mmCIF file of C-alpha atoms in Angstrom:
data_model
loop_
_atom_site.group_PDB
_atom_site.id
_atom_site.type_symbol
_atom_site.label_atom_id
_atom_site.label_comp_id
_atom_site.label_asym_id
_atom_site.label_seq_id
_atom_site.Cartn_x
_atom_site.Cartn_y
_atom_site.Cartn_z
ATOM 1 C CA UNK A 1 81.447 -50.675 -36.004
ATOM 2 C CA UNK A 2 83.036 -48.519 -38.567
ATOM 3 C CA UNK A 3 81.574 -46.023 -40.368
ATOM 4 C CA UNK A 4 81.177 -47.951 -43.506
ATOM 5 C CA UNK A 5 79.717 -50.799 -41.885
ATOM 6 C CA UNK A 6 77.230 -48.157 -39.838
ATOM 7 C CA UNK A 7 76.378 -46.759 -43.177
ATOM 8 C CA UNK A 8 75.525 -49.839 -44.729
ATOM 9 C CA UNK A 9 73.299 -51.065 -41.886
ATOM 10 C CA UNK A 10 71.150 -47.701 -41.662
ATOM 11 C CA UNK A 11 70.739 -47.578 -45.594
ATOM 12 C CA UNK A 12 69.281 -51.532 -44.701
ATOM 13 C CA UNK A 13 67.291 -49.790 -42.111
ATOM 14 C CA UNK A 14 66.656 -47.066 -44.457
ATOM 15 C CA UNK A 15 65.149 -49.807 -47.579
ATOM 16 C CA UNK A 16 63.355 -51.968 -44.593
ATOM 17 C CA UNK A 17 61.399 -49.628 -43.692
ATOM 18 C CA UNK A 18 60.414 -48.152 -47.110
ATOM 19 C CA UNK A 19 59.528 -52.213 -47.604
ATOM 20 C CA UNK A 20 57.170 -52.056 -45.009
ATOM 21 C CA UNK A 21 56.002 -48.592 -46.106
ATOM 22 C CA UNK A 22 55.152 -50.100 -49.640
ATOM 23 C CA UNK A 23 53.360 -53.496 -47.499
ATOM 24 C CA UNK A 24 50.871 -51.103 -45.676
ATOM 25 C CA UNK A 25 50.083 -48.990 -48.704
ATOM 26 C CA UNK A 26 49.323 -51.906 -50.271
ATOM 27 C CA UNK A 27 47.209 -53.991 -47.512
ATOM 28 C CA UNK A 28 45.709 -50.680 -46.988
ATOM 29 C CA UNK A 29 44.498 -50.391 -50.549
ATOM 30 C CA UNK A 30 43.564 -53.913 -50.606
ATOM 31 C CA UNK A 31 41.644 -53.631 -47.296
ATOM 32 C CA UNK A 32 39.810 -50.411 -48.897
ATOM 33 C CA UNK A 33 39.125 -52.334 -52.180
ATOM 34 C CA UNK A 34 37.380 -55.077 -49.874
ATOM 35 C CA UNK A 35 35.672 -52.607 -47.347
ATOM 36 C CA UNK A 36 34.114 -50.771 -50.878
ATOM 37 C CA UNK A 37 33.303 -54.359 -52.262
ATOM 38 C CA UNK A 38 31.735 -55.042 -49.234
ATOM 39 C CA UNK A 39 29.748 -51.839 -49.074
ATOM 40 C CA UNK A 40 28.387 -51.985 -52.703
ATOM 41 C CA UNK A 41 27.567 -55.507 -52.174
ATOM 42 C CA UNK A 42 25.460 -54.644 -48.857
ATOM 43 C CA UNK A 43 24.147 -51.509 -50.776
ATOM 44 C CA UNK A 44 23.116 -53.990 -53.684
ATOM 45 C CA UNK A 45 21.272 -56.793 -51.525
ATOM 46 C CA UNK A 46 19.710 -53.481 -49.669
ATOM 47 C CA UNK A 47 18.405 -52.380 -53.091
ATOM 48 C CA UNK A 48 17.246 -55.729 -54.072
ATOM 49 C CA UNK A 49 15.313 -56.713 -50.501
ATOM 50 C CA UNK A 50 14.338 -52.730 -51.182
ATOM 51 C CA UNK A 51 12.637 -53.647 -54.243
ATOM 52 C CA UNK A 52 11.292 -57.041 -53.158
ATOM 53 C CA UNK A 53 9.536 -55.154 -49.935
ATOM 54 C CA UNK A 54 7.705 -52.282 -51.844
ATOM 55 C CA UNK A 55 6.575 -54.824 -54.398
ATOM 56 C CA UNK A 56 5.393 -57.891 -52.520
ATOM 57 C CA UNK A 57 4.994 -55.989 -49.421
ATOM 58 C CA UNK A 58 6.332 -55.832 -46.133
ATOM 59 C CA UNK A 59 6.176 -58.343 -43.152
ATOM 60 C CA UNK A 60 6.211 -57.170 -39.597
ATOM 61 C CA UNK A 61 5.315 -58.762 -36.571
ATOM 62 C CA UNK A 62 3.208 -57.888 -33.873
ATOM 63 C CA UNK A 63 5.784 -56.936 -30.750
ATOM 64 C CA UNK A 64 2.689 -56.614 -28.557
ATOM 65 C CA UNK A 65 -1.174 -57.664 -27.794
ATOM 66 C CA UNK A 66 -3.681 -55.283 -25.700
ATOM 67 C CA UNK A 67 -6.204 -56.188 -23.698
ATOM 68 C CA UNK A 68 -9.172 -54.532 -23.474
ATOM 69 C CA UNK A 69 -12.779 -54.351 -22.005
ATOM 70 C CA UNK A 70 -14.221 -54.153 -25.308
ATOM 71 C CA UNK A 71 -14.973 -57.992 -26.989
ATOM 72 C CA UNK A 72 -15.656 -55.989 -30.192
ATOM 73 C CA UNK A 73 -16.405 -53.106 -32.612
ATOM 74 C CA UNK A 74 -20.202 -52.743 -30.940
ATOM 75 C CA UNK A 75 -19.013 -50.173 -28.150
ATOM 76 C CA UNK A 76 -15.441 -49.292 -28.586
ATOM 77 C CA UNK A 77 -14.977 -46.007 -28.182
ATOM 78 C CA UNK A 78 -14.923 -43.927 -31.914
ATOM 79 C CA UNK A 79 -11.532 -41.950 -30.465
ATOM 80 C CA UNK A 80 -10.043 -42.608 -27.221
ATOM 81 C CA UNK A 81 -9.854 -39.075 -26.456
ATOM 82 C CA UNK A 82 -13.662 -39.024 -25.300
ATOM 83 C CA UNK A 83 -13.666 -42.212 -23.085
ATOM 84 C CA UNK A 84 -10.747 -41.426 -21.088
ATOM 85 C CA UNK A 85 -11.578 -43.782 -18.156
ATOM 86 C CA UNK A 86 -11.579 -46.391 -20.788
ATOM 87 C CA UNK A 87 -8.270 -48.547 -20.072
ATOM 88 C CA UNK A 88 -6.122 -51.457 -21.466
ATOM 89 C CA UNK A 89 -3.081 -53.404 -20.777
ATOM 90 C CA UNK A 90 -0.301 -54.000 -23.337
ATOM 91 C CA UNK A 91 1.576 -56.874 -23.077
ATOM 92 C CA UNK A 92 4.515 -57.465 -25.205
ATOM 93 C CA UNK A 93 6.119 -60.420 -26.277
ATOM 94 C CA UNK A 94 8.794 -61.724 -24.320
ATOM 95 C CA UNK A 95 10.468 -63.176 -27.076
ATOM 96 C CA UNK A 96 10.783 -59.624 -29.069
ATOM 97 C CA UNK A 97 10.764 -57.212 -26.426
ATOM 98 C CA UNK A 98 13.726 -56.968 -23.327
ATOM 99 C CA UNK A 99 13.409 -55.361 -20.201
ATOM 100 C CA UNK A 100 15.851 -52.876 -21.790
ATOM 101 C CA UNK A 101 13.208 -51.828 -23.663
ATOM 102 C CA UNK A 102 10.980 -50.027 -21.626
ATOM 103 C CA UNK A 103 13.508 -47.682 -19.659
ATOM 104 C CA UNK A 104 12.615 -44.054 -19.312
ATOM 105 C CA UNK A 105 9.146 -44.878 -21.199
ATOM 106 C CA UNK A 106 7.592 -43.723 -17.487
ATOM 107 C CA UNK A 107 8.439 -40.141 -18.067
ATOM 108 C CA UNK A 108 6.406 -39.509 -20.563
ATOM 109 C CA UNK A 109 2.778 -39.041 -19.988
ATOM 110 C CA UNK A 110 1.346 -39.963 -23.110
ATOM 111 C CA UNK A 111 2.139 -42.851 -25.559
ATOM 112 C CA UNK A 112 1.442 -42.983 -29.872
ATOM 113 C CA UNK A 113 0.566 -46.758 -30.833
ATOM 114 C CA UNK A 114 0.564 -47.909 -33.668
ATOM 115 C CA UNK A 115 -1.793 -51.212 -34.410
ATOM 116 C CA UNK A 116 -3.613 -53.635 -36.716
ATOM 117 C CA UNK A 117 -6.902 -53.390 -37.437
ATOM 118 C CA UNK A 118 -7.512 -57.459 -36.916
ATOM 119 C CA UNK A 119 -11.221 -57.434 -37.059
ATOM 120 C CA UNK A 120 -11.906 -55.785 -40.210
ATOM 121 C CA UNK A 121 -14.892 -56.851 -42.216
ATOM 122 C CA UNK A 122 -13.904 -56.014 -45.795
ATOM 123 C CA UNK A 123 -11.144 -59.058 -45.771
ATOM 124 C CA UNK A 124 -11.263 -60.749 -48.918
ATOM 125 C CA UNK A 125 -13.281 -58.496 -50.748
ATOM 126 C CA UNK A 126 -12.893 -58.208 -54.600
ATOM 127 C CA UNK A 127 -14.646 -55.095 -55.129
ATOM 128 C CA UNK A 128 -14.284 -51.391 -54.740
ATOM 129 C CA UNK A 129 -16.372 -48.144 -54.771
ATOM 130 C CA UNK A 130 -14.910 -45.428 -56.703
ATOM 131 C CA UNK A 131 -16.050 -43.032 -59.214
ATOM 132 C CA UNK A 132 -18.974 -44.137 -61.355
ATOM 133 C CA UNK A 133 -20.222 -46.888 -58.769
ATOM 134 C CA UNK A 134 -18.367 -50.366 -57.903
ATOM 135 C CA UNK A 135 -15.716 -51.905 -60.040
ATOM 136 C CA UNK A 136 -13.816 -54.704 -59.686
ATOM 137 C CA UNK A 137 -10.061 -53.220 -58.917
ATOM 138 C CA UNK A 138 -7.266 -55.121 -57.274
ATOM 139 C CA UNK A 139 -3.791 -53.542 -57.759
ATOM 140 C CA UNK A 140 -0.950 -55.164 -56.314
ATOM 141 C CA UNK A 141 -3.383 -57.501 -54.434
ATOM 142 C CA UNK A 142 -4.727 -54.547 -51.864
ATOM 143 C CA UNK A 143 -8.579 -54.315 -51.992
ATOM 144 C CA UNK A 144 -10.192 -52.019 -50.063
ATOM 145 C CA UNK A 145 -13.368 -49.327 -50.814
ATOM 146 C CA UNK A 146 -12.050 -45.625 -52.079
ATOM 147 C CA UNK A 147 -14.748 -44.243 -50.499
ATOM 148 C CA UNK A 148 -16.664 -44.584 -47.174
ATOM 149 C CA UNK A 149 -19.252 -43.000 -44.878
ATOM 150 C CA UNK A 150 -18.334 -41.595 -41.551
ATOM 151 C CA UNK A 151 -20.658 -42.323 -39.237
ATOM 152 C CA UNK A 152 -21.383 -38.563 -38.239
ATOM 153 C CA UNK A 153 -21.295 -37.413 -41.606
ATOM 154 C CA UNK A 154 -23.867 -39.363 -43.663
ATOM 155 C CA UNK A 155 -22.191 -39.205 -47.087
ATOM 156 C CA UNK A 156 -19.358 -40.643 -48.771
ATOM 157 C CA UNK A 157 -15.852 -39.270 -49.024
ATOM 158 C CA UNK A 158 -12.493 -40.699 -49.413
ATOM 159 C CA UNK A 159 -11.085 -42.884 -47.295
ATOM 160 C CA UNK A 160 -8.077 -41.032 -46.646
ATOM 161 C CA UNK A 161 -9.458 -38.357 -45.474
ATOM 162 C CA UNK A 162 -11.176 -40.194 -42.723
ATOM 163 C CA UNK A 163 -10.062 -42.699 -39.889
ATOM 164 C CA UNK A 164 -12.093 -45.523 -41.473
ATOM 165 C CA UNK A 165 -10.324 -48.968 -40.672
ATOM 166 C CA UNK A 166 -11.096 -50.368 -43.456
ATOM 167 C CA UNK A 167 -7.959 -48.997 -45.340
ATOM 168 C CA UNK A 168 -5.221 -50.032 -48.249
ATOM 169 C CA UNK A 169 -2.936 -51.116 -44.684
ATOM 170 C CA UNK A 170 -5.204 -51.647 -41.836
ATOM 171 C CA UNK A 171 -2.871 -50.075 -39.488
ATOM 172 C CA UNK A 172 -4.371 -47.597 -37.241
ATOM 173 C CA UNK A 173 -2.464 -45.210 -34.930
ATOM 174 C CA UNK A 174 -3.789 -43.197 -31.242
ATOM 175 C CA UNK A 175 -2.851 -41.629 -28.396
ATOM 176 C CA UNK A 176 -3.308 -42.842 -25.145
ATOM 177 C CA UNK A 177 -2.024 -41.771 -21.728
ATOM 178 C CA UNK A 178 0.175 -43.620 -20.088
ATOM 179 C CA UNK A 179 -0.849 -44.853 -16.792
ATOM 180 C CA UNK A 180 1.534 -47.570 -15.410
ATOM 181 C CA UNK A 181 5.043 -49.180 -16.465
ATOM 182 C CA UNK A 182 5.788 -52.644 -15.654
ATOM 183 C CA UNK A 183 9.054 -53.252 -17.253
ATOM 184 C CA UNK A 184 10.047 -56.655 -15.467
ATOM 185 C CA UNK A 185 6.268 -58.061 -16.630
ATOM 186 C CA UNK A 186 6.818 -56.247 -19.889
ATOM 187 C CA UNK A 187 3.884 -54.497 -19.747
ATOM 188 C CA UNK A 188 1.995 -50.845 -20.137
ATOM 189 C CA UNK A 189 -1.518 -49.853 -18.383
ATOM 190 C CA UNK A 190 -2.717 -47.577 -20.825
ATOM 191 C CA UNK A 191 -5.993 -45.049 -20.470
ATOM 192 C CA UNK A 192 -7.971 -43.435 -23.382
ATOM 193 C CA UNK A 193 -8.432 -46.646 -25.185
ATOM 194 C CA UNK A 194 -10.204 -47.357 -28.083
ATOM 195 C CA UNK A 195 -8.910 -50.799 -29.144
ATOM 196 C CA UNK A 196 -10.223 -54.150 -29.468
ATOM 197 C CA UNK A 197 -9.281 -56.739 -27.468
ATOM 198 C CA UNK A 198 -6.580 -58.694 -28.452
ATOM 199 C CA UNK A 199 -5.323 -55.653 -30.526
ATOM 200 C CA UNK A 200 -2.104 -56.640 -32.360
ATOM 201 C CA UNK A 201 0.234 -53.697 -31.915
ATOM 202 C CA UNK A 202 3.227 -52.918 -33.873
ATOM 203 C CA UNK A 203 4.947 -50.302 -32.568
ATOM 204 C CA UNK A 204 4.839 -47.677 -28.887
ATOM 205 C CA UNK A 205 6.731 -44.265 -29.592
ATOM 206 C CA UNK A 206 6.508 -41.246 -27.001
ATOM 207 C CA UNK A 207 4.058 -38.293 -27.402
ATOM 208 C CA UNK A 208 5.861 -35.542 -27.717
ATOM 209 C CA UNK A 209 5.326 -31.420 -27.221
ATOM 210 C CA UNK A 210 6.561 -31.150 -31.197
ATOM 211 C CA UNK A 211 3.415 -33.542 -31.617
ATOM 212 C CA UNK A 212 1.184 -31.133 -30.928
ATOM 213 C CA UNK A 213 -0.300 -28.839 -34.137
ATOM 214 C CA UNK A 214 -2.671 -26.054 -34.783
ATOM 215 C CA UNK A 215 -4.548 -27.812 -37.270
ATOM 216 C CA UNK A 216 -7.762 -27.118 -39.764
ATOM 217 C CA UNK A 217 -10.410 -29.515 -40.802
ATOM 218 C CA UNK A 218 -13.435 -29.627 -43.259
ATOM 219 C CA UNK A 219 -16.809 -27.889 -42.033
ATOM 220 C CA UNK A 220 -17.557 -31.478 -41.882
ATOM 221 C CA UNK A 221 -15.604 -32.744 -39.274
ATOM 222 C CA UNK A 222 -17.602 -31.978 -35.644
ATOM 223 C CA UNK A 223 -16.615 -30.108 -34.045
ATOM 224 C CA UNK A 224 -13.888 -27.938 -35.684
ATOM 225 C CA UNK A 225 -13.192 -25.838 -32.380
ATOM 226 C CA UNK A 226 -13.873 -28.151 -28.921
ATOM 227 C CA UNK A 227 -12.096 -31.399 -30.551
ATOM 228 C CA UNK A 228 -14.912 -33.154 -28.394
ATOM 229 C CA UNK A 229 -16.845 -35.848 -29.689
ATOM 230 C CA UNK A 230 -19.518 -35.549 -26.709
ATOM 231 C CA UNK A 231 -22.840 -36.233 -27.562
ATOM 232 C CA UNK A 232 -23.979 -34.751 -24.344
ATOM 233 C CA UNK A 233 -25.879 -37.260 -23.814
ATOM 234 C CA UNK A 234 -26.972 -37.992 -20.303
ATOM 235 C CA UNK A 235 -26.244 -41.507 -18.513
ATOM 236 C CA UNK A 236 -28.186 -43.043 -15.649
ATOM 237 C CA UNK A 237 -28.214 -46.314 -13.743
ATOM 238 C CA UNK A 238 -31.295 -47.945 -12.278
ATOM 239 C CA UNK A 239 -31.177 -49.204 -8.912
ATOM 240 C CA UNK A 240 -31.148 -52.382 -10.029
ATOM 241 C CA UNK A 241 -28.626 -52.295 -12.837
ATOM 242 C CA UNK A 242 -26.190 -50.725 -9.587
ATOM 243 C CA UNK A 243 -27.192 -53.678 -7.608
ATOM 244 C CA UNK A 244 -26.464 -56.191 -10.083
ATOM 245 C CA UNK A 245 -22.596 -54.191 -10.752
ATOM 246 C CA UNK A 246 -22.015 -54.295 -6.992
ATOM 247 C CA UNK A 247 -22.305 -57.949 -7.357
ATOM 248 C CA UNK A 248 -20.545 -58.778 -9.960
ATOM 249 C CA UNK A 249 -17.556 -56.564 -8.021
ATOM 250 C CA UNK A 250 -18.066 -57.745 -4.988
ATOM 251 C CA UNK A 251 -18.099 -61.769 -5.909
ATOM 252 C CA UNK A 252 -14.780 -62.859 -5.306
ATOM 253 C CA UNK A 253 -14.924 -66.316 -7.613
ATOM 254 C CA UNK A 254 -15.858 -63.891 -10.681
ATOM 255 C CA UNK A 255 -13.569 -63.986 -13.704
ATOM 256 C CA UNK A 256 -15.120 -61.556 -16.156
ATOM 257 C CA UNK A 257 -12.900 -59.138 -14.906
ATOM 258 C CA UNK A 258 -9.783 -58.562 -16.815
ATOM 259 C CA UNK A 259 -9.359 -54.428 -16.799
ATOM 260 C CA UNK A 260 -11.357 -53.331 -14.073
ATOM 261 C CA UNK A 261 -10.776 -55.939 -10.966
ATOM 262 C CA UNK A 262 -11.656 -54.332 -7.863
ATOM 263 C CA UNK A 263 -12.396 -50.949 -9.464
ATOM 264 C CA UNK A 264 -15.774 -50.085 -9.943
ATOM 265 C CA UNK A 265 -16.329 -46.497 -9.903
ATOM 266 C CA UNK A 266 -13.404 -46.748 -12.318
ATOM 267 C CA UNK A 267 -15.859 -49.007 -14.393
ATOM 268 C CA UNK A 268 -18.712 -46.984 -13.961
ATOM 269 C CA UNK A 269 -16.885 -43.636 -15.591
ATOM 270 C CA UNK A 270 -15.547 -45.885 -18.412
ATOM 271 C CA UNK A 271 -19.083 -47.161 -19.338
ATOM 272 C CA UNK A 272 -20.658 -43.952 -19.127
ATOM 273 C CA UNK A 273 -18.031 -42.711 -21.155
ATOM 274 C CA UNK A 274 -18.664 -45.126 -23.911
ATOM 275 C CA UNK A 275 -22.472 -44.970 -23.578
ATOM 276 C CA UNK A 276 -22.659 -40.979 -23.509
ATOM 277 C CA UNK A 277 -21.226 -41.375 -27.739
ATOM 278 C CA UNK A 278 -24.363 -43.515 -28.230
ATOM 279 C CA UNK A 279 -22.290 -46.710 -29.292
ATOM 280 C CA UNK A 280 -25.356 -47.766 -32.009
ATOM 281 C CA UNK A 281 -24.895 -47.885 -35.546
ATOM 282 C CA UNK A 282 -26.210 -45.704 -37.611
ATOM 283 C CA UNK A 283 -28.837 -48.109 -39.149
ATOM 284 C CA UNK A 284 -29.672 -49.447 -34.971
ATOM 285 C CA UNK A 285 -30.871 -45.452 -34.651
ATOM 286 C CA UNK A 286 -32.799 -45.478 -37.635
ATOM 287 C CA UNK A 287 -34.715 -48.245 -37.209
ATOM 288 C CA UNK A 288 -34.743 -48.234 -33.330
ATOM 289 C CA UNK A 289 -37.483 -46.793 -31.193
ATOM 290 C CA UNK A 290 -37.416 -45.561 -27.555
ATOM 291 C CA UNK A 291 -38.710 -48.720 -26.005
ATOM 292 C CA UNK A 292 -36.152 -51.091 -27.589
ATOM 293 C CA UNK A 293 -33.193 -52.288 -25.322
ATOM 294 C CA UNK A 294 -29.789 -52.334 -26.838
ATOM 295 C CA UNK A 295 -26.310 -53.697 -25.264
ATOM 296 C CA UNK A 296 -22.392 -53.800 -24.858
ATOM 297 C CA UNK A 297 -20.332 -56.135 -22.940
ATOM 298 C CA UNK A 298 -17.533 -54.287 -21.768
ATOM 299 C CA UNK A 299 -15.025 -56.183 -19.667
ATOM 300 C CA UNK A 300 -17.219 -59.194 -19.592
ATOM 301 C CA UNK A 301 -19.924 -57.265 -18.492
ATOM 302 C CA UNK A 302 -23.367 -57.201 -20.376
ATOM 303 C CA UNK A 303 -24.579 -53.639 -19.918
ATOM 304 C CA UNK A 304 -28.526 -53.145 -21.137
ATOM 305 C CA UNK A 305 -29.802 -49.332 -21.928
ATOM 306 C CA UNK A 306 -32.590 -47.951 -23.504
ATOM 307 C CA UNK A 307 -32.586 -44.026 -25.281
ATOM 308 C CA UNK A 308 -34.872 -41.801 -23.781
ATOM 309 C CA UNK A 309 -34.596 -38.173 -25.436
ATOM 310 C CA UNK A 310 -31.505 -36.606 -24.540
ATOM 311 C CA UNK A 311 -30.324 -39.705 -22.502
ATOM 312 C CA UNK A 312 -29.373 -42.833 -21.617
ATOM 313 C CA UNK A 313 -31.040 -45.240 -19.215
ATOM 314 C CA UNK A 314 -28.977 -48.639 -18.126
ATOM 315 C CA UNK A 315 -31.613 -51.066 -17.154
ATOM 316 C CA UNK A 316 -29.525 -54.048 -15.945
ATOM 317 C CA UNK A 317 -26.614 -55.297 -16.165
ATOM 318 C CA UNK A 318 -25.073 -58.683 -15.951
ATOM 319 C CA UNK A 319 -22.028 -61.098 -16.256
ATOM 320 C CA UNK A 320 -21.490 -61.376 -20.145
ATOM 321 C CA UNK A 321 -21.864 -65.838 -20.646
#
């Protein structure tokens, strides 16, 4: 080639390449232009579903159900923390929750959960009580009573500043410890229990060390220094009450057994756990006497005591029908 002809072809070269240059630049711009469309238009809907959520509310679905021994409120533990024999299982849903899921979970020894409070009594309710006696109140279509009584404090206060389920959200939150991983099964044997059975459960995060605060309380709240519920309360079996337990244990066709299968001395710390707290009411202890029986079923098992000064006597028990 010549040099003129060479010149000519590197000044195409040259104006080719500032072509394609000027192309990028300009995709590029275009592809930015569509990338910040795209981002304000995400950022929009975000607001919008944003706004929709915190004014009709939002949905979430159980990823899990526990079993328990306890059928209902009467004998559930108040805090898990003083019936720590008392056990569950969590099973999540298959459909929600892989394998994948659950891996690591076993080194940790102690699990937060976060649940529904399913049972609640105060569903439906149009009516709250708040300063100056009830009124009718319903804002944004969440009823629920401003204040309530604890039962170990005997007057009213408000309800945030106890663990009352009955609650704007009844979501409730413990700790239990973490006894067994099952990831294939999808499941959790937790201990320190104090759920319902057939808990719906929303959420399982790890207990952490940066979980654990020097805290204060009210005078009110017993005890401010152990953090023990204990009623110190004594527990006893009859003979017969033992007699009827080794039965149901040692039957191999029974079915009330869900929790506690084959492990009754497990069993027997769990329900003298719960009994120690005196599961009655606070009206049941007012109006109860020394000779009047009183039960809880836990894990299909009726369990029959009488209060006798400083403790508690299980009479009998039997297979809960």
């Amino acid at each position: 080639l010549g040099v003129v002809s060479l010149s000519v072809l590197i000044g195409g070269i040259v104006m080719y390449l500032a072509h394609l240059r000027s192309q990028l630049i300009r995709m590029t711009k275009l592809r930015d232009d569509d990338r910040k469309g795209r981002v304000a238009a995400e950022r929009s809907q975000r607001h919008v579903a944003q706004e929709r959520d915190i004014s009709e509310g939002f949905v979430m679905k159980p990823i899990g159900i526990m079993t328990t021994p306890f059928p209902d409120r009467r004998g559930t533990p108040r805090q898990g923390t003083v019936a720590p024999a008392s056990e569950g299982i969590l099973k999540f849903d298959r459909k929600i929750v892989p394998p994948e899921a659950l891996d690591s979970i076993e080194g940790f020894s102690h699990v937060w959960v976060l649940f529904v409070f399913h049972e609640n009594t105060n569903a439906g309710r149009t009516t709250f009580k708040g300063k100056g006696g009830p009124t009718k109140a319903k804002t944004s279509g969440i009823k629920f009573a401003a204040k309530v009584t604890p039962p170990r404090l005997g007057k009213r206060v408000g309800v945030f500043s106890t663990r009352s389920p009955h609650r704007p959200n009844p979501i409730g939150l413990t700790v239990c410890s973490l006894v067994t991983v099952n990831s294939q099964a999808r499941t959790l044997r937790l201990a320190g229990v104090d759920l319902v059975d057939c808990t719906p459960i929303l959420d399982v995060k790890p207990y952490i060390p940066y979980d654990s605060i020097s805290c204060s309380v009210p005078s009110w709240v017993e005890p401010p220094i152990t953090g023990t519920l204990s009623s110190g309360l004594e527990v006893d079996f009859s003979a017969d009450a033992l007699e009827d337990l080794n039965d149901i244990f040692e039957n191999p066709t029974n079915s009330c057994l869900r929790v506690y299968a084959k492990r009754k001395e497990t069993f027997l710390r769990c329900a003298r756990e719960v009994i120690a707290q005196d599961p009655r009411s606070v009206l049941l202890k007012r109006a109860s006497s020394s000779q009047d029986i009183f039960n809880i079923v836990i894990d299909g098992v009726d369990i029959f005591f009488v209060t006798e000064a400083t403790r508690m006597h299980v009479t009998r028990v039997a297979r809960h029908s």
